[in-house]
XYZ file of C-alpha atoms in Angstrom:
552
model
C -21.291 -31.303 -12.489
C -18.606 -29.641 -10.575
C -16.231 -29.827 -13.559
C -18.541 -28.215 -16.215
C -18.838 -25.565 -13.410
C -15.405 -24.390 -13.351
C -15.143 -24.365 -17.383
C -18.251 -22.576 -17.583
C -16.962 -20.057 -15.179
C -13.678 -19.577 -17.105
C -14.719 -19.404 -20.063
C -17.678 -16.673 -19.244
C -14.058 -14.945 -17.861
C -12.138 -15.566 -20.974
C -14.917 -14.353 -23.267
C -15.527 -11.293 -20.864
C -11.588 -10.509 -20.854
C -11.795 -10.178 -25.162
C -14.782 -8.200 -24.865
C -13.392 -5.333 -23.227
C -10.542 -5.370 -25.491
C -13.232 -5.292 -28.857
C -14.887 -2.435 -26.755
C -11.404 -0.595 -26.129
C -10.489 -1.333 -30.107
C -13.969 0.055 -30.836
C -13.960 3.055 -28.701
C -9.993 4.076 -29.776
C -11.094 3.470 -33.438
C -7.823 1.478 -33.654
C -7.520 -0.609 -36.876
C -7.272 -4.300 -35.223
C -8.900 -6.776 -37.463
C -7.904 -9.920 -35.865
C -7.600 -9.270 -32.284
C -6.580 -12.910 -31.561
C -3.385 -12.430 -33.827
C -1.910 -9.422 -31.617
C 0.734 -10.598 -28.666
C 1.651 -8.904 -25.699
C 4.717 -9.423 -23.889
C 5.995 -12.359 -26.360
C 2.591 -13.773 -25.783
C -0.664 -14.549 -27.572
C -3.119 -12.424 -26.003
C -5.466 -14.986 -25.369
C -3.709 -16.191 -22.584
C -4.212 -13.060 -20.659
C -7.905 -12.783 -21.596
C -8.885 -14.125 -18.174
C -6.386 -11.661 -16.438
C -7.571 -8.776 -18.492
C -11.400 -9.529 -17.300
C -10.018 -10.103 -13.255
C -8.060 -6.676 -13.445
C -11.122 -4.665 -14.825
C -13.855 -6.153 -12.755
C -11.656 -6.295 -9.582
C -10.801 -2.588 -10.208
C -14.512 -1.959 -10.759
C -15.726 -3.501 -7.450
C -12.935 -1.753 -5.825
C -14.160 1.888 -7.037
C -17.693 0.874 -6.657
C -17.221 0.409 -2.913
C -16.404 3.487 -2.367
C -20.294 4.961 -3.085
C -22.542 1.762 -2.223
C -21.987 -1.801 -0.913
C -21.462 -4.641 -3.480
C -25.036 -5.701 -2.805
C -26.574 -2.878 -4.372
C -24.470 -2.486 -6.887
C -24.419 -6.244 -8.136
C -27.119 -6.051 -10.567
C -24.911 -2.883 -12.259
C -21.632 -5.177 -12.292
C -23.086 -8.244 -14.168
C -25.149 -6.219 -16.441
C -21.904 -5.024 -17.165
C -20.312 -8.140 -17.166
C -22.660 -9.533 -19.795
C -22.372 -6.988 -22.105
C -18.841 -7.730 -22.284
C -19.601 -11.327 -23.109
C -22.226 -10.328 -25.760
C -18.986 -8.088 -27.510
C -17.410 -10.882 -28.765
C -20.190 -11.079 -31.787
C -18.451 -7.927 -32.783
C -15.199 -9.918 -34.097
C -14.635 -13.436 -35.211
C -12.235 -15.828 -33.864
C -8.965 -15.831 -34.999
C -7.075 -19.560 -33.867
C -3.578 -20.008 -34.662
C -3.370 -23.561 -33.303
C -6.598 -25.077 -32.489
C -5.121 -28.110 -30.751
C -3.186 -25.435 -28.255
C -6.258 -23.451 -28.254
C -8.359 -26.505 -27.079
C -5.383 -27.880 -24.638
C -5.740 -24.862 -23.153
C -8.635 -23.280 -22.594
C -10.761 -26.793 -22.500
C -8.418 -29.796 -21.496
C -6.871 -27.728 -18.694
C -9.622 -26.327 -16.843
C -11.411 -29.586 -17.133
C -8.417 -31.486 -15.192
C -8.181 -28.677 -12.769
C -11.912 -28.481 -12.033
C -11.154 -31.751 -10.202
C -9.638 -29.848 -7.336
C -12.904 -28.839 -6.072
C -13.485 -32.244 -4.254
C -12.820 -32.589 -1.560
C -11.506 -28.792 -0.862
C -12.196 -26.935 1.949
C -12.321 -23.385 3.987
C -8.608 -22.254 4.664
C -8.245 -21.372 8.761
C -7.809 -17.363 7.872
C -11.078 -17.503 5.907
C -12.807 -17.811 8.556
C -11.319 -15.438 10.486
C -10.818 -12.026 8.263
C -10.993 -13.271 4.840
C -14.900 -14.266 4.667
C -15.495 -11.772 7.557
C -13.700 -8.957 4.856
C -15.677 -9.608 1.985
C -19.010 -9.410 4.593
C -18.467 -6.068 5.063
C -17.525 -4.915 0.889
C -20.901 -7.314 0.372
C -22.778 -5.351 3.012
C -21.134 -1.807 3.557
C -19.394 0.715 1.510
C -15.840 1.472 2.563
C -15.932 1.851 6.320
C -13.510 4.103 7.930
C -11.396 2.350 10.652
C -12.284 -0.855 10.008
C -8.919 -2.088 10.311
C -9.202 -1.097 14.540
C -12.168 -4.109 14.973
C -9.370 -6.526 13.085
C -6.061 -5.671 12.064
C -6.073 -8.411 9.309
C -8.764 -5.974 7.621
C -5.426 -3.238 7.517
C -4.236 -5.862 4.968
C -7.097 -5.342 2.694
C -6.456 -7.584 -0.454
C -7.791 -7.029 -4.134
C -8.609 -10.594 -3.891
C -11.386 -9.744 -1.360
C -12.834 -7.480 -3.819
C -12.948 -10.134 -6.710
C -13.944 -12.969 -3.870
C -17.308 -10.610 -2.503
C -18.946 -11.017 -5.667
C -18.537 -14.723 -6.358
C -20.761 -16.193 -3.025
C -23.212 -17.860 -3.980
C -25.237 -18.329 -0.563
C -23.493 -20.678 1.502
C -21.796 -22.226 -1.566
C -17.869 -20.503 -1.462
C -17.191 -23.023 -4.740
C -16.287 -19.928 -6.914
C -13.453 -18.626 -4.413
C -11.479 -22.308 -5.134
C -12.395 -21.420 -9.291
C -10.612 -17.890 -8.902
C -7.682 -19.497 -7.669
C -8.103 -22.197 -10.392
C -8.188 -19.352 -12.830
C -4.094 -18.257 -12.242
C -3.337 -22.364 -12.418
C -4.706 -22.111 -16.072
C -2.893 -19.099 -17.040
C 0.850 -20.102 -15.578
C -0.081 -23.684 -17.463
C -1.432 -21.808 -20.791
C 1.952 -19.794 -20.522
C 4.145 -22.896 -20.441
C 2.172 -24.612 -23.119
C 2.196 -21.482 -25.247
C 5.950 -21.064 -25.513
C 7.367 -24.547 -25.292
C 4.767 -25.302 -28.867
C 5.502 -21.551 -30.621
C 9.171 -22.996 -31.931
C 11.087 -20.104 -30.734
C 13.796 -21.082 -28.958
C 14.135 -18.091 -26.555
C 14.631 -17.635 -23.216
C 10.869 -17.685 -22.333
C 10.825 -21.465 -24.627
C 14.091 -22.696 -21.868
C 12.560 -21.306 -19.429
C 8.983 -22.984 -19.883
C 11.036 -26.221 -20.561
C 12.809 -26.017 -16.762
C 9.407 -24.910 -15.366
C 7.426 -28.290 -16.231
C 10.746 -30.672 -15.329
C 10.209 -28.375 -12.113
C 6.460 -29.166 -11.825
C 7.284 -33.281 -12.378
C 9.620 -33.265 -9.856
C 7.224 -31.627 -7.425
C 5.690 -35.299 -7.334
C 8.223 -37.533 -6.188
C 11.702 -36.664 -3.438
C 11.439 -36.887 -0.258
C 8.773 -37.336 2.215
C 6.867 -37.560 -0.527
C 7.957 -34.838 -3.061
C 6.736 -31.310 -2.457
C 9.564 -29.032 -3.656
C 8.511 -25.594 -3.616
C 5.955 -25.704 -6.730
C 2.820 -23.694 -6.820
C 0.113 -25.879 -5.103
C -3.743 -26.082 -4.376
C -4.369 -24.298 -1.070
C -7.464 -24.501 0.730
C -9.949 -21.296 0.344
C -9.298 -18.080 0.752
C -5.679 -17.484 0.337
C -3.694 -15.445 -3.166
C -0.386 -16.929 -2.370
C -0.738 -18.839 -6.287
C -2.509 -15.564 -7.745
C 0.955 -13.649 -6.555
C 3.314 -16.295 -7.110
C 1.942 -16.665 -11.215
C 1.905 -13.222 -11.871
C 5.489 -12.642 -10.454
C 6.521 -15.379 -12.141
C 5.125 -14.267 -15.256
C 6.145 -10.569 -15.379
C 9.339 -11.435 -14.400
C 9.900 -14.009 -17.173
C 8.480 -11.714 -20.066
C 10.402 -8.703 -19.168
C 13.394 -10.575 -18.680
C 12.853 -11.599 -22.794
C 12.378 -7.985 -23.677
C 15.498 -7.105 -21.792
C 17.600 -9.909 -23.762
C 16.482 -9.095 -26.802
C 16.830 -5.262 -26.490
C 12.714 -5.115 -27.632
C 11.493 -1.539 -26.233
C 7.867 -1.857 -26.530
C 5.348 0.801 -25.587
C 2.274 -1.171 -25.453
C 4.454 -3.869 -23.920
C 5.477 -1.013 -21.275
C 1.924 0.096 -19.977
C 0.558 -3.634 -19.982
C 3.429 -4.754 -17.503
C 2.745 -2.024 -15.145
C -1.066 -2.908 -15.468
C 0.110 -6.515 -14.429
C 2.566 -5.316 -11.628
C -0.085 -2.982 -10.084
C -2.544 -5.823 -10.000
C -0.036 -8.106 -8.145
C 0.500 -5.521 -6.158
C -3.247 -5.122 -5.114
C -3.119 -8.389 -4.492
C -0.415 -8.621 -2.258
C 1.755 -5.731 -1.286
C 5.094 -8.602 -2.116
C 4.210 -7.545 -5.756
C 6.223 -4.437 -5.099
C 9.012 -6.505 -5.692
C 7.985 -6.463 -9.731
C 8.069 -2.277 -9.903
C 12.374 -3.006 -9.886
C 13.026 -4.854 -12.918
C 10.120 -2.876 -14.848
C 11.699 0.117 -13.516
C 15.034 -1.062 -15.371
C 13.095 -2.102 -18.258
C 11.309 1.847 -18.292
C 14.739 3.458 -17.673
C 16.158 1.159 -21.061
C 13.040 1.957 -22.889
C 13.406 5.764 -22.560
C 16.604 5.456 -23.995
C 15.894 3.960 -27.131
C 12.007 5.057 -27.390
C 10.682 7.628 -30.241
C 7.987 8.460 -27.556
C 7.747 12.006 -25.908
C 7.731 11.757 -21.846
C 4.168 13.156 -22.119
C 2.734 10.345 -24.200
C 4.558 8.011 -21.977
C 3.089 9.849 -18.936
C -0.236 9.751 -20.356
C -0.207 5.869 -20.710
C 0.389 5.577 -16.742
C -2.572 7.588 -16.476
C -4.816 5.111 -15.823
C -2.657 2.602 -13.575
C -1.645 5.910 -11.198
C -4.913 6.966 -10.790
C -5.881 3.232 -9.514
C -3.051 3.173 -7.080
C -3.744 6.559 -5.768
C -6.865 5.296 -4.785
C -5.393 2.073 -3.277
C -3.588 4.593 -1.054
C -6.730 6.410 -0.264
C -8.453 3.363 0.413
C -5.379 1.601 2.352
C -5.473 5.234 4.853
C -9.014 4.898 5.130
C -9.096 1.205 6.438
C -5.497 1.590 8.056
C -4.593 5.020 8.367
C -1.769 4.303 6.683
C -0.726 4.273 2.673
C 1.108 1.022 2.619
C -0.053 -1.282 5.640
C 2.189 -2.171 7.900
C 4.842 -0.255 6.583
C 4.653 2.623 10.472
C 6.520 5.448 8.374
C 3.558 5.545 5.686
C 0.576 6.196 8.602
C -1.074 9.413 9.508
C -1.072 8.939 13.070
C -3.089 12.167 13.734
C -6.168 10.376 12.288
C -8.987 9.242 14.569
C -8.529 6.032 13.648
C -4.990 5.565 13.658
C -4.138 1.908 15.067
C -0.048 2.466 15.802
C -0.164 -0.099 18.989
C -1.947 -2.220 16.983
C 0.720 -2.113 13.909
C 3.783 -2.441 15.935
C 2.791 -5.462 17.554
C 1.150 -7.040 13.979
C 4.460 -6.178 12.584
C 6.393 -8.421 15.293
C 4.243 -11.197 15.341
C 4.237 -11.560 11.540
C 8.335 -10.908 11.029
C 8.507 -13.839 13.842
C 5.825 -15.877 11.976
C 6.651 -15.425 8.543
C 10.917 -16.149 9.542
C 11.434 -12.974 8.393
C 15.543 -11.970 8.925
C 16.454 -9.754 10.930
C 19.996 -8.033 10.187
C 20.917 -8.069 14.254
C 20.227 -11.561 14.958
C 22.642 -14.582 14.423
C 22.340 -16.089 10.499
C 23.198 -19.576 11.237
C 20.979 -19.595 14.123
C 17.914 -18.210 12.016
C 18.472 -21.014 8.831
C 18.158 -23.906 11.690
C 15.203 -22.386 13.031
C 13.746 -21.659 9.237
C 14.482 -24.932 8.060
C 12.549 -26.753 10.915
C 9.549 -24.515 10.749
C 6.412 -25.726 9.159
C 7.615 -28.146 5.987
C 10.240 -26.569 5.244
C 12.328 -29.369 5.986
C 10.611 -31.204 3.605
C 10.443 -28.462 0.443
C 14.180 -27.695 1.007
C 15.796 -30.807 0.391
C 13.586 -31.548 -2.754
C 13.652 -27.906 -4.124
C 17.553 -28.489 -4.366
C 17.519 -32.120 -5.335
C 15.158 -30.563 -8.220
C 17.236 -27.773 -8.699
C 20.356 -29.755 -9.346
C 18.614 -32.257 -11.769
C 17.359 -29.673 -13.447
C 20.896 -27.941 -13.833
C 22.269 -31.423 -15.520
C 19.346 -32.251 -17.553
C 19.603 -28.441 -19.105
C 23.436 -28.720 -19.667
C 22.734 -31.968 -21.438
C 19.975 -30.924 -23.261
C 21.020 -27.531 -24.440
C 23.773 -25.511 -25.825
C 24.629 -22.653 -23.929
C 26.907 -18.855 -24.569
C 28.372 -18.012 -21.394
C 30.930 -15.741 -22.844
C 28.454 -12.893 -24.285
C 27.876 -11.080 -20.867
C 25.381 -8.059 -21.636
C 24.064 -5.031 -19.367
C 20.470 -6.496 -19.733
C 22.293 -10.194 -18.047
C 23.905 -8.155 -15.219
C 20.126 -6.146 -14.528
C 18.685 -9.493 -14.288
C 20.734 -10.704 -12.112
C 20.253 -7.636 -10.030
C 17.085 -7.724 -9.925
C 16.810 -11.397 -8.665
C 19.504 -10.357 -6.202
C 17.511 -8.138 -4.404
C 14.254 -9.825 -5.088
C 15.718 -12.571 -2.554
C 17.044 -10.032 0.022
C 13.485 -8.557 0.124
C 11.836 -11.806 0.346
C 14.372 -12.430 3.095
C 13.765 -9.295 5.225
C 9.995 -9.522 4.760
C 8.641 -13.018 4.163
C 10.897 -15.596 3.966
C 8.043 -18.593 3.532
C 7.721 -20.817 0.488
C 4.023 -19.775 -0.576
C 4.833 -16.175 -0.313
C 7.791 -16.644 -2.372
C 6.452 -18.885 -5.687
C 7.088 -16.774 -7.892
C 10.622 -15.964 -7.082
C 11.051 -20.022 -6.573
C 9.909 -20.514 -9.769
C 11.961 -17.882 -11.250
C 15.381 -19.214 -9.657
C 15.067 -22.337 -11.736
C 13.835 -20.555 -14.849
C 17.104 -18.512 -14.307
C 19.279 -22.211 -15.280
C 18.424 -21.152 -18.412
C 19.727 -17.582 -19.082
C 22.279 -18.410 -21.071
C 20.566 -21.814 -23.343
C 20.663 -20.444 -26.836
C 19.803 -23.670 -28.894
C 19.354 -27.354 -28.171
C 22.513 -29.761 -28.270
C 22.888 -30.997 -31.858
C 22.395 -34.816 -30.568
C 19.470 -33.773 -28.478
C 17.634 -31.913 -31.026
C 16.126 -35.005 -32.955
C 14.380 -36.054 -29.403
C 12.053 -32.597 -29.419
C 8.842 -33.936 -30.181
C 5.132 -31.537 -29.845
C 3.316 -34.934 -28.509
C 5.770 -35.862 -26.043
C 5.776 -31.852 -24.825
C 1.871 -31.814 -24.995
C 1.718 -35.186 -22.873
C 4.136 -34.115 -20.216
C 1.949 -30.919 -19.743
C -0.956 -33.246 -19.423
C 0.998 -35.575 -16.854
C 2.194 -32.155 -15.207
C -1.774 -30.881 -14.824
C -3.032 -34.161 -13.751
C -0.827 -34.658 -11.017
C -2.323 -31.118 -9.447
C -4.900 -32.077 -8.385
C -4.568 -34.379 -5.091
C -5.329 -37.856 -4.831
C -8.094 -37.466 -2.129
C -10.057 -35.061 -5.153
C -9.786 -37.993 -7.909
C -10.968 -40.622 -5.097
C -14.388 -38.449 -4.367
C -14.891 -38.437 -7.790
C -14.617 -41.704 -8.920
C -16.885 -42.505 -5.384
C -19.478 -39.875 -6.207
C -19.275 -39.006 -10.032
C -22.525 -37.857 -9.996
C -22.654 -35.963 -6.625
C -22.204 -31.880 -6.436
C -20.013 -31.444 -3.912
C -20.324 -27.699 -2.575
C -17.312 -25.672 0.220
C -19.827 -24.840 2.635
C -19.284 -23.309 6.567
C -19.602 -26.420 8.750
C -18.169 -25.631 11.792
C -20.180 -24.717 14.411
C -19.401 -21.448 16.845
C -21.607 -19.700 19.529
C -21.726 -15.781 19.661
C -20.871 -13.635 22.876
C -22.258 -9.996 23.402
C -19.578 -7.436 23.011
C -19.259 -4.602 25.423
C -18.672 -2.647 22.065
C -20.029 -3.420 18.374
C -21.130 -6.616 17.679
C -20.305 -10.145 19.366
C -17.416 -11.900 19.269
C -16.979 -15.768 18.322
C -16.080 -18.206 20.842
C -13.609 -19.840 18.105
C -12.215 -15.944 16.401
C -14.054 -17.272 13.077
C -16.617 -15.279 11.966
C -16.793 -16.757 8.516
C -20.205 -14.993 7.047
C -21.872 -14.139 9.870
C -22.528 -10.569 10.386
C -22.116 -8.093 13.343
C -19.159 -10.717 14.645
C -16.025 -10.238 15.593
C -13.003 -12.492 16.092
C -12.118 -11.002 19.643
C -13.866 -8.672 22.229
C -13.551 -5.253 21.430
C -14.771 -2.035 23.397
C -15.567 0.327 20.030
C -18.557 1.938 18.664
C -19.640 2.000 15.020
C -20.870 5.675 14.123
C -21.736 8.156 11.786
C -18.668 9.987 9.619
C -19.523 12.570 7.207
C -21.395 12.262 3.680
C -22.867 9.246 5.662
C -20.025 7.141 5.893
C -19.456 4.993 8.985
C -16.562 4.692 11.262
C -15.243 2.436 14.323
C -13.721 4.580 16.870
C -13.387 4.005 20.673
């Protein structure tokens, strides 16, 4: 039940994504007769379908909340939502390979689905991340609302996209979301290692599922640093694909000197999303910065057709900055030097000692502090010393199996080679000074062993012969049905026919606030309303135009 669930769900996604890109070729009057055929960033588009639908709904919600709560405006959204569905009448199917088509969009959702038993809340869900999308569900943006919880400064696009998928007590769709960015970094190594170009993003995909094997055994176990299944709640895999991704496909167009415009404006769409998402995305705007730079070099384009395509992804994060000063009173939470303390619902104390806590927590570096002392301290915290040890026994397997398997041209050192490795340069060091911790960092893992393969140009001529579609479609398959844990398969095969639904179980008692609301006995609120995860001494009142704000 559970697993025609989830493919029901994605697919309604996947068809929803194609429909809005029939109603953009509609309304532009553009000439695309198979829409299918098109590719965006050395891709088949779709494979971002799904991503397409997420960024446009998400964005939607967003705006939306700034004039009504989700609540009243639900009926509006999957009206909408429908419609989209109901465009792809408008234009036939075009399938390149329907084998890849069906491994993708049918075979891997349906061993993913299996995730779902056995899952669970995450800890933080219960204490902002549930409580967050409470209030988008229930209020229109709220002024202040980062001074009755701090974590609410951090305001997430995935909260947006998470307040429309409850379902009563039944938080099954949040653990589908998540599922949704395991399909598309899977459907983006299955796409290039079976499209027989043998390109950076094809050696790349390659080192990515040898990765995602190896992720199975080392160790304590095996855990090496590998996107994984997280309990509820959290965009740590959302982030980590889509850095991944972007960083992958722009690194192609770099190689291979290919200045695209459309290629251009649907990477920034991409990078503002992660960025919305988590505010480690930021990391992204460098290399498409050097990629922008290159491409107005070599473009035919006037700078006011380029600025016009930005239009659209500028005018979305300008109002990510008016909604982040709104909540936060600052433009980039918790960054002190973007926050208008003047405003009545500044939170500065607040900040400052947020800020701490989560440079201590997270093992962020800190320039004045011993180095040596800091790796000890980093490599015993959490499982760290577990990843470690396997993300470099993988890494170093990986480096002989890709000098054995492929040819490679060290001596050609290009511009777009020394960029690259800038950018991953000071992709670490910002990782380093502002999150140093294995989930917040998948992408940038992922992308340290696609880098192995920056120079692979062709396969050895005695390994050639051993290349073989079935053998690369049943690793995937091994790859995918090792995601899922063990625990999921076992509650399965004991209930097969059972719907197993992620429900709040655990029990709190409320206390009476001497300010708004009551605070929880446990600091999880999960979906109960008017709660509060610690006492508080504020007073919810009237703003202007009828907007509400917290103040003391």
């Amino acid at each position: 039940m559970n697993n025609l669930e989830f493919l029901i769900f994605y697919l309604l996604i996947f068809l929803s994504g194609r429909g809005l890109l029939i109603f953009f070729v509609l309304l532009s009057k553009k000439n695309i007769i198979n829409l299918d055929k098109v590719k965006l960033l050395n891709t088949e588009l779709n494979i971002f379908y799904t991503i397409i639908s997420l960024i446009f709904f998400g964005n939607l919600i967003f705006i939306v909340n700034f004039v009504s709560s989700i609540n009243q405006a639900k009926n509006f959204i999957f009206a909408l939502f429908a419609f989209t569905i109901i465009l792809n009448a408008k234009r036939k199917f075009y399938v390149n390979d329907n084998f890849r088509f069906i491994f993708m969009n049918l075979i891997i959702p349906l061993i993913l689905s299996f995730s779902i038993y056995g899952s669970r809340l995450h800890f933080d869900a219960g204490i902002y991340h549930l409580p967050h999308q409470l209030w988008i569900r229930n209020e229109k943006i709220i002024f202040g609302l980062g001074k009755l919880d701090i974590f609410f400064s951090t305001s997430s696009m995935y909260e947006y996209l998470s307040s429309i998928l409850w379902m009563n007590n039944n938080f099954n769709l949040l653990h589908y979301l998540n599922l949704i960015f395991f399909v598309l970094l899977f459907s983006f190594v299955t796409f290039h290692l079976t499209s027989k170009n043998f390109n950076f993003l094809f050696f790349s995909s390659f080192a990515i599922l040898i990765y995602s094997l190896l992720d199975n055994i080392g160790l304590y176990g095996g855990s090496n640093g590998f996107i994984k299944l997280q309990t509820l709640g959290k965009p740590d895999v959302a982030v980590g694909v889509l850095i991944y991704i972007v960083s992958v496909t722009l690194i192609q167009l770099l190689l291979d000197k290919n200045f695209n415009y459309i290629d251009l404006i649907f990477s920034l769409t991409l990078i503002s999303f992660t960025f919305q998402i988590r505010i480690f995305g930021a990391v992204l705007f460098l290399i498409w910065i050097i990629y922008f730079f290159i491409f107005l070099k070599s473009a035919n384009y006037s700078m006011g057709t380029i600025t016009f395509g930005f239009l659209p992804n500028i005018f979305i994060l300008l109002l990510w900055f008016v909604k982040n000063i709104v909540n936060s009173s600052c433009f980039i939470f918790p960054i002190k030097q973007t926050c208008i303390n003047s405003l009545q619902w500044s939170n500065l104390s607040q900040l400052e000692d947020w800020s701490a806590t989560w440079k201590d927590w997270s093992y962020s570096y800190r320039f004045n502090t011993n180095f040596f002392d800091w790796a000890i301290d980093w490599f015993n915290a959490g499982t760290n010393y577990q990843e470690i040890p396997n993300y470099f026994i993988s890494f170093v397997l990986i480096y002989f199996i890709n000098k054995y398997l492929f040819r490679q041209d060290k001596s050609k050192k290009t511009d777009s080679k020394l960029f690259i490795k800038f950018y991953f340069g000071i992709g670490l060091i910002f990782f380093l000074m502002f999150g140093f911790h294995i989930r917040y960092m998948f992408g940038f893992v992922l992308l340290s062993i696609a880098m192995q393969t920056l120079n692979n140009n062709d396969f050895n001529s005695k390994t050639r012969r051993f290349f073989n579609f079935k053998i690369t479609y049943l690793l995937i398959f091994i790859s995918i049905f090792l995601t899922p844990r063990g625990y999921s398969y076992q509650y399965f095969i004991e209930n097969p026919f059972n719907y197993y639904s992620v429900e709040v179980t655990e029990e709190f008692y409320l206390v009476k606030n001497n300010g708004w609301g009551s605070y929880s006995n446990t600091g999880k609120c999960f979906d109960e309303p008017e709660c509060t995860s610690k006492e508080n001494q504020l007073k919810l009142n009237d703003f202007y135009f009828k907007y509400l704000i917290f103040g003391n």
